[in-house]
Coordinates of C-alpha atoms and ligand atoms in Angstrom, one line a residue:
M1 CA 18.1 -6.6 -160.1
I2 CA 14.7 -5.3 -159.1
S3 CA 15.0 -6.8 -155.6
K4 CA 18.4 -5.2 -155.2
L5 CA 16.9 -1.9 -156.2
F6 CA 14.1 -2.3 -153.7
L7 CA 16.6 -3.1 -151.1
T8 CA 18.2 0.3 -151.5
L9 CA 16.5 1.6 -148.5
L10 CA 17.1 4.4 -146.1
I11 CA 17.8 3.3 -142.6
F12 CA 18.7 5.5 -139.7
G13 CA 20.0 3.3 -136.9
S14 CA 19.9 -0.4 -136.6
T15 CA 20.4 -3.1 -134.0
F16 CA 23.9 -4.4 -134.8
S17 CA 26.9 -3.5 -136.7
Q18 CA 30.0 -5.3 -137.6
N19 CA 32.5 -3.6 -139.8
Q20 CA 33.7 -5.8 -142.5
D21 CA 36.3 -4.7 -145.0
P22 CA 35.6 -5.5 -148.6
S23 CA 38.2 -7.9 -150.1
P24 CA 41.0 -6.3 -152.0
E25 CA 39.5 -7.8 -155.2
C26 CA 36.1 -6.3 -154.5
L27 CA 37.6 -2.9 -153.6
S28 CA 39.6 -2.9 -156.8
I29 CA 36.6 -3.9 -158.9
F30 CA 34.5 -1.3 -157.2
R31 CA 37.0 1.5 -157.7
N32 CA 37.5 0.7 -161.3
A33 CA 33.8 0.4 -162.1
A34 CA 33.0 3.6 -160.2
L35 CA 35.7 5.4 -162.1
K36 CA 34.5 4.1 -165.4
K37 CA 30.9 5.0 -164.7
H38 CA 31.9 8.5 -163.6
N39 CA 33.8 9.0 -166.9
E40 CA 31.0 7.6 -169.0
L41 CA 28.6 10.0 -167.4
R42 CA 31.0 12.9 -167.5
A43 CA 31.6 12.4 -171.2
L44 CA 27.9 13.0 -171.8
H45 CA 28.5 16.6 -170.5
G46 CA 31.9 17.1 -172.3
S47 CA 33.7 16.9 -169.0
P48 CA 37.2 15.3 -169.1
P49 CA 37.8 11.9 -167.6
L50 CA 39.0 11.6 -164.0
T51 CA 41.9 9.6 -162.8
L52 CA 42.1 7.7 -159.5
N53 CA 44.4 9.3 -156.9
L54 CA 45.7 6.9 -154.3
T55 CA 46.1 9.6 -151.5
I56 CA 42.5 10.6 -152.0
S57 CA 41.3 7.0 -152.1
I58 CA 43.0 6.3 -148.8
F59 CA 41.3 9.4 -147.3
S60 CA 38.0 8.2 -148.7
Q61 CA 38.5 4.7 -147.5
N62 CA 39.2 5.9 -143.9
Y63 CA 36.0 8.0 -144.0
A64 CA 33.9 5.1 -145.4
N65 CA 35.3 2.9 -142.6
Y66 CA 34.4 5.5 -140.0
L67 CA 30.8 5.8 -141.3
A68 CA 30.4 2.0 -141.5
K69 CA 31.8 1.5 -138.1
N70 CA 29.4 4.0 -136.5
L71 CA 26.5 3.3 -138.9
M72 CA 26.5 7.0 -139.7
F73 CA 25.6 8.8 -142.9
A74 CA 27.1 12.3 -142.6
Y75 CA 29.2 14.7 -144.6
N76 CA 32.2 16.3 -143.2
V77 CA 34.1 19.4 -144.1
S78 CA 37.3 18.6 -146.0
S79 CA 39.4 20.2 -148.7
Y80 CA 37.8 17.9 -151.3
G81 CA 34.3 17.8 -152.7
M82 CA 32.6 14.8 -151.2
N83 CA 29.8 12.5 -152.4
L84 CA 28.3 9.8 -150.1
A85 CA 26.0 6.9 -150.7
R86 CA 24.7 4.2 -148.5
A87 CA 22.7 1.2 -149.6
L88 CA 21.2 -1.9 -148.1
A89 CA 22.3 -5.0 -149.9
P90 CA 21.5 -8.7 -149.4
I91 CA 23.9 -10.4 -147.2
G92 CA 26.4 -12.8 -148.7
H93 CA 28.3 -12.3 -152.0
L94 CA 28.5 -8.6 -152.8
D95 CA 28.3 -7.8 -156.5
C96 CA 30.9 -5.0 -156.3
K97 CA 30.6 -3.8 -159.9
Y98 CA 26.8 -3.7 -159.6
W99 CA 26.9 -1.4 -156.6
A100 CA 29.5 0.9 -158.0
D101 CA 27.4 1.4 -161.2
F102 CA 24.2 1.7 -159.4
M103 CA 25.2 4.1 -156.7
T104 CA 27.1 6.3 -159.1
K105 CA 24.1 6.4 -161.4
Q106 CA 21.9 7.5 -158.4
W107 CA 24.1 10.5 -157.9
Y108 CA 23.9 11.2 -161.6
D109 CA 20.1 11.0 -161.6
E110 CA 19.9 14.1 -159.5
K111 CA 20.3 15.7 -162.9
N112 CA 16.6 15.4 -163.2
I113 CA 16.1 17.5 -160.1
Y114 CA 18.4 20.1 -161.5
E115 CA 16.7 20.2 -164.9
I116 CA 13.1 19.9 -164.0
K117 CA 13.1 22.2 -161.0
N118 CA 14.4 25.7 -161.0
P119 CA 18.1 26.4 -161.7
H120 CA 18.5 27.8 -158.2
N121 CA 17.8 24.4 -156.7
I122 CA 20.9 23.2 -155.0
A123 CA 19.4 19.8 -154.3
S124 CA 21.3 18.3 -157.2
F125 CA 24.6 18.9 -155.4
R126 CA 25.9 15.4 -156.1
F127 CA 25.1 15.5 -159.8
T128 CA 27.0 18.7 -160.2
Q129 CA 29.9 17.3 -158.2
L130 CA 30.0 14.3 -160.4
V131 CA 30.2 16.0 -163.8
W132 CA 32.2 19.0 -162.6
K133 CA 34.5 20.0 -165.5
D134 CA 37.4 21.3 -163.4
T135 CA 37.7 18.2 -161.4
S136 CA 40.5 16.0 -162.6
Q137 CA 41.0 13.4 -159.8
I138 CA 38.9 11.2 -157.7
G139 CA 39.4 9.0 -154.6
I140 CA 37.0 6.2 -153.8
G141 CA 36.3 4.3 -150.6
L142 CA 34.0 1.4 -150.0
S143 CA 33.1 -0.1 -146.6
I144 CA 30.6 -2.7 -145.6
A145 CA 28.8 -3.1 -142.3
N146 CA 26.6 -6.1 -141.3
I147 CA 23.4 -5.0 -139.8
S148 CA 20.3 -6.8 -138.6
L149 CA 16.8 -5.6 -139.0
N150 CA 13.8 -7.6 -137.8
K151 CA 16.0 -10.5 -137.3
N152 CA 17.2 -10.4 -140.9
K153 CA 20.8 -9.6 -141.7
Y154 CA 21.9 -7.3 -144.4
N155 CA 25.0 -5.5 -145.6
F156 CA 25.2 -1.8 -145.5
V157 CA 27.3 -0.6 -148.4
Y158 CA 29.1 2.7 -147.8
Y159 CA 30.5 4.5 -150.8
V160 CA 32.6 7.6 -150.4
A161 CA 34.0 9.6 -153.3
N162 CA 36.2 12.7 -153.0
Y163 CA 36.9 15.0 -155.9
F164 CA 39.9 17.1 -156.4
K165 CA 39.2 20.3 -158.2
P166 CA 42.1 22.7 -158.1
D167 CA 40.6 25.5 -160.0
K168 CA 37.2 26.0 -158.5
T169 CA 35.8 29.5 -158.7
D170 CA 32.3 30.8 -158.2
V171 CA 32.3 32.4 -161.7
K172 CA 33.1 29.2 -163.4
I173 CA 30.6 27.2 -161.5
A174 CA 27.9 29.7 -162.1
E175 CA 28.7 29.7 -165.9
E176 CA 28.8 26.0 -166.1
F177 CA 25.5 25.4 -164.4
N178 CA 23.8 28.5 -165.6
V179 CA 22.9 29.9 -162.2
E180 CA 23.6 33.3 -160.8
R181 CA 27.0 33.8 -159.3
S182 CA 25.6 35.1 -156.1
T183 CA 23.8 31.9 -155.5
V184 CA 26.9 29.9 -155.9
T185 CA 28.9 32.2 -153.7
K186 CA 26.2 32.0 -151.0
V187 CA 26.2 28.2 -151.2
F188 CA 29.9 28.0 -150.7
Q189 CA 30.0 30.6 -148.0
R190 CA 27.5 28.6 -146.1
K191 CA 28.9 25.2 -146.9
D192 CA 29.7 24.4 -143.3
K193 CA 26.2 25.4 -142.3
Y194 CA 24.6 23.1 -144.9
I195 CA 26.7 20.2 -143.9
N196 CA 25.8 20.7 -140.3
L197 CA 22.1 21.0 -141.1
A198 CA 22.3 17.9 -143.3
N199 CA 24.0 16.0 -140.5
E200 CA 21.5 17.3 -137.8
E201 CA 18.7 16.1 -140.0
A202 CA 20.2 12.7 -140.3
T203 CA 20.9 12.5 -136.5
S204 CA 17.4 13.6 -135.6
K205 CA 16.1 10.5 -137.4
K206 CA 18.7 8.2 -136.0
S207 CA 16.4 6.0 -134.0
R208 CA 13.8 5.8 -136.7
I209 CA 14.0 2.9 -139.1
Q210 CA 12.5 3.8 -142.4
L211 CA 11.5 0.8 -144.5
G212 CA 9.8 2.9 -147.1
Y213 CA 11.3 2.7 -150.6
F214 CA 13.1 6.0 -150.2
S215 CA 16.1 6.2 -152.4
L216 CA 19.4 7.7 -151.4
V217 CA 18.8 10.5 -153.8
E218 CA 15.4 11.3 -152.2
E219 CA 17.3 11.7 -148.9
A220 CA 19.9 14.0 -150.4
R221 CA 17.2 16.0 -152.1
Y222 CA 15.3 16.4 -148.9
K223 CA 18.3 17.4 -146.9
W224 CA 19.5 20.0 -149.3
Y225 CA 16.1 21.3 -149.7
L226 CA 15.8 21.8 -146.0
A227 CA 19.2 23.4 -145.9
A228 CA 18.4 25.8 -148.7
K229 CA 15.1 26.6 -147.2
S230 CA 16.4 27.5 -143.8
A231 CA 19.2 29.6 -145.4
N232 CA 16.5 31.5 -147.4
I233 CA 18.0 30.6 -150.7
P234 CA 15.2 30.9 -153.3
Ligands
NAG1 C1 46.8 13.2 -155.3 O1 46.1 14.1 -154.4 C2 46.9 14.7 -153.4 C3 46.0 15.4 -152.4 O2 45.0 16.1 -153.0 C4 47.8 15.7 -154.2 O3 48.6 16.4 -153.3 C5 48.6 14.9 -155.2 O4 49.4 15.8 -155.9 C6 47.8 14.1 -156.1 N1 48.6 13.2 -156.8 C7 48.8 13.3 -158.1 C8 49.7 12.2 -158.8 O5 48.4 14.2 -158.8
NAG2 C1 35.2 15.8 -139.4 O1 35.6 17.1 -139.5 C2 36.1 17.6 -138.2 C3 36.4 19.0 -138.4 O2 37.1 19.2 -139.6 C4 37.3 16.8 -137.8 O3 37.7 17.2 -136.6 C5 36.9 15.3 -137.7 O4 38.0 14.5 -137.4 C6 36.3 14.9 -139.0 N1 35.9 13.5 -138.9 C7 36.2 12.6 -139.7 C8 35.7 11.2 -139.4 O5 36.9 12.8 -140.7
NAG3 C1 28.9 -10.4 -142.4 O1 28.6 -10.5 -143.8 C2 29.3 -11.5 -144.5 C3 28.9 -11.5 -145.9 O2 28.3 -10.4 -146.4 C4 29.2 -12.8 -143.9 O3 30.1 -13.7 -144.6 C5 29.6 -12.8 -142.4 O4 29.4 -14.0 -141.9 C6 28.8 -11.7 -141.7 N1 29.3 -11.6 -140.4 C7 28.5 -11.8 -139.3 C8 29.1 -11.7 -138.0 O5 27.3 -12.0 -139.5

């Protein structure tokens, strides 16, 4: 458990990639575990359970495959809300349930950023996405790349979730998360800009291999912090 946790490192670039689809069993275990974990965490906030949507899962799977194939970690604009996670796992048997639970919980743990810091902080983007009340459906993709680092081989686990939220309005979001409506409006107006900034940030580090024990959440926090800062959002 601990070693798996420590292996959740942030890596930009690597020396070799071989896309490897998870088995249908693994994908099914992963999707169901991720859905269950989402719904447990949502229930803590009085948010209704999500259901899996096959169309959105296929969309998510294609995107996960694309990221794994190119060893990328980048958001893209789409009509869904998207959460991404990437983790380094020991090569060999992949514990599909473990990774679904662990990575979903990492998104949730951005709650602490939201609560401890000021309410204008948009760094907890993935947490808010996860517990969003108006969301009713989710699609989940999982893709695995083999990489090698310092002659050791690992699996890169890519997790993509897309959320379907038919009723999203700035007012509702602002109420739900107790932030000013203008902040929410600004964030959404500049969504493309944030995504580009986040992606540029990831690209600029592409050749750098970070073996520090940075969590995925740290990365997300950092990116969104940079995005907010450069957009002059308080
Ligand atoms: C699944 O998602 C698609 C695309 O967002 C949507 O058009 C479709 O109605 C959803 N399916 C169900 C059963 O709700
Ligand atoms: C990312 O978004 C752009 C613009 O919407 C689109 O052209 C491109 O195909 C998308 N890439 C992927 C991998 O979905
Ligand atoms: C990729 O990883 C899987 C297990 O995670 C392993 O069975 C397979 O041999 C690896 N492929 C290569 C080319 O190393």
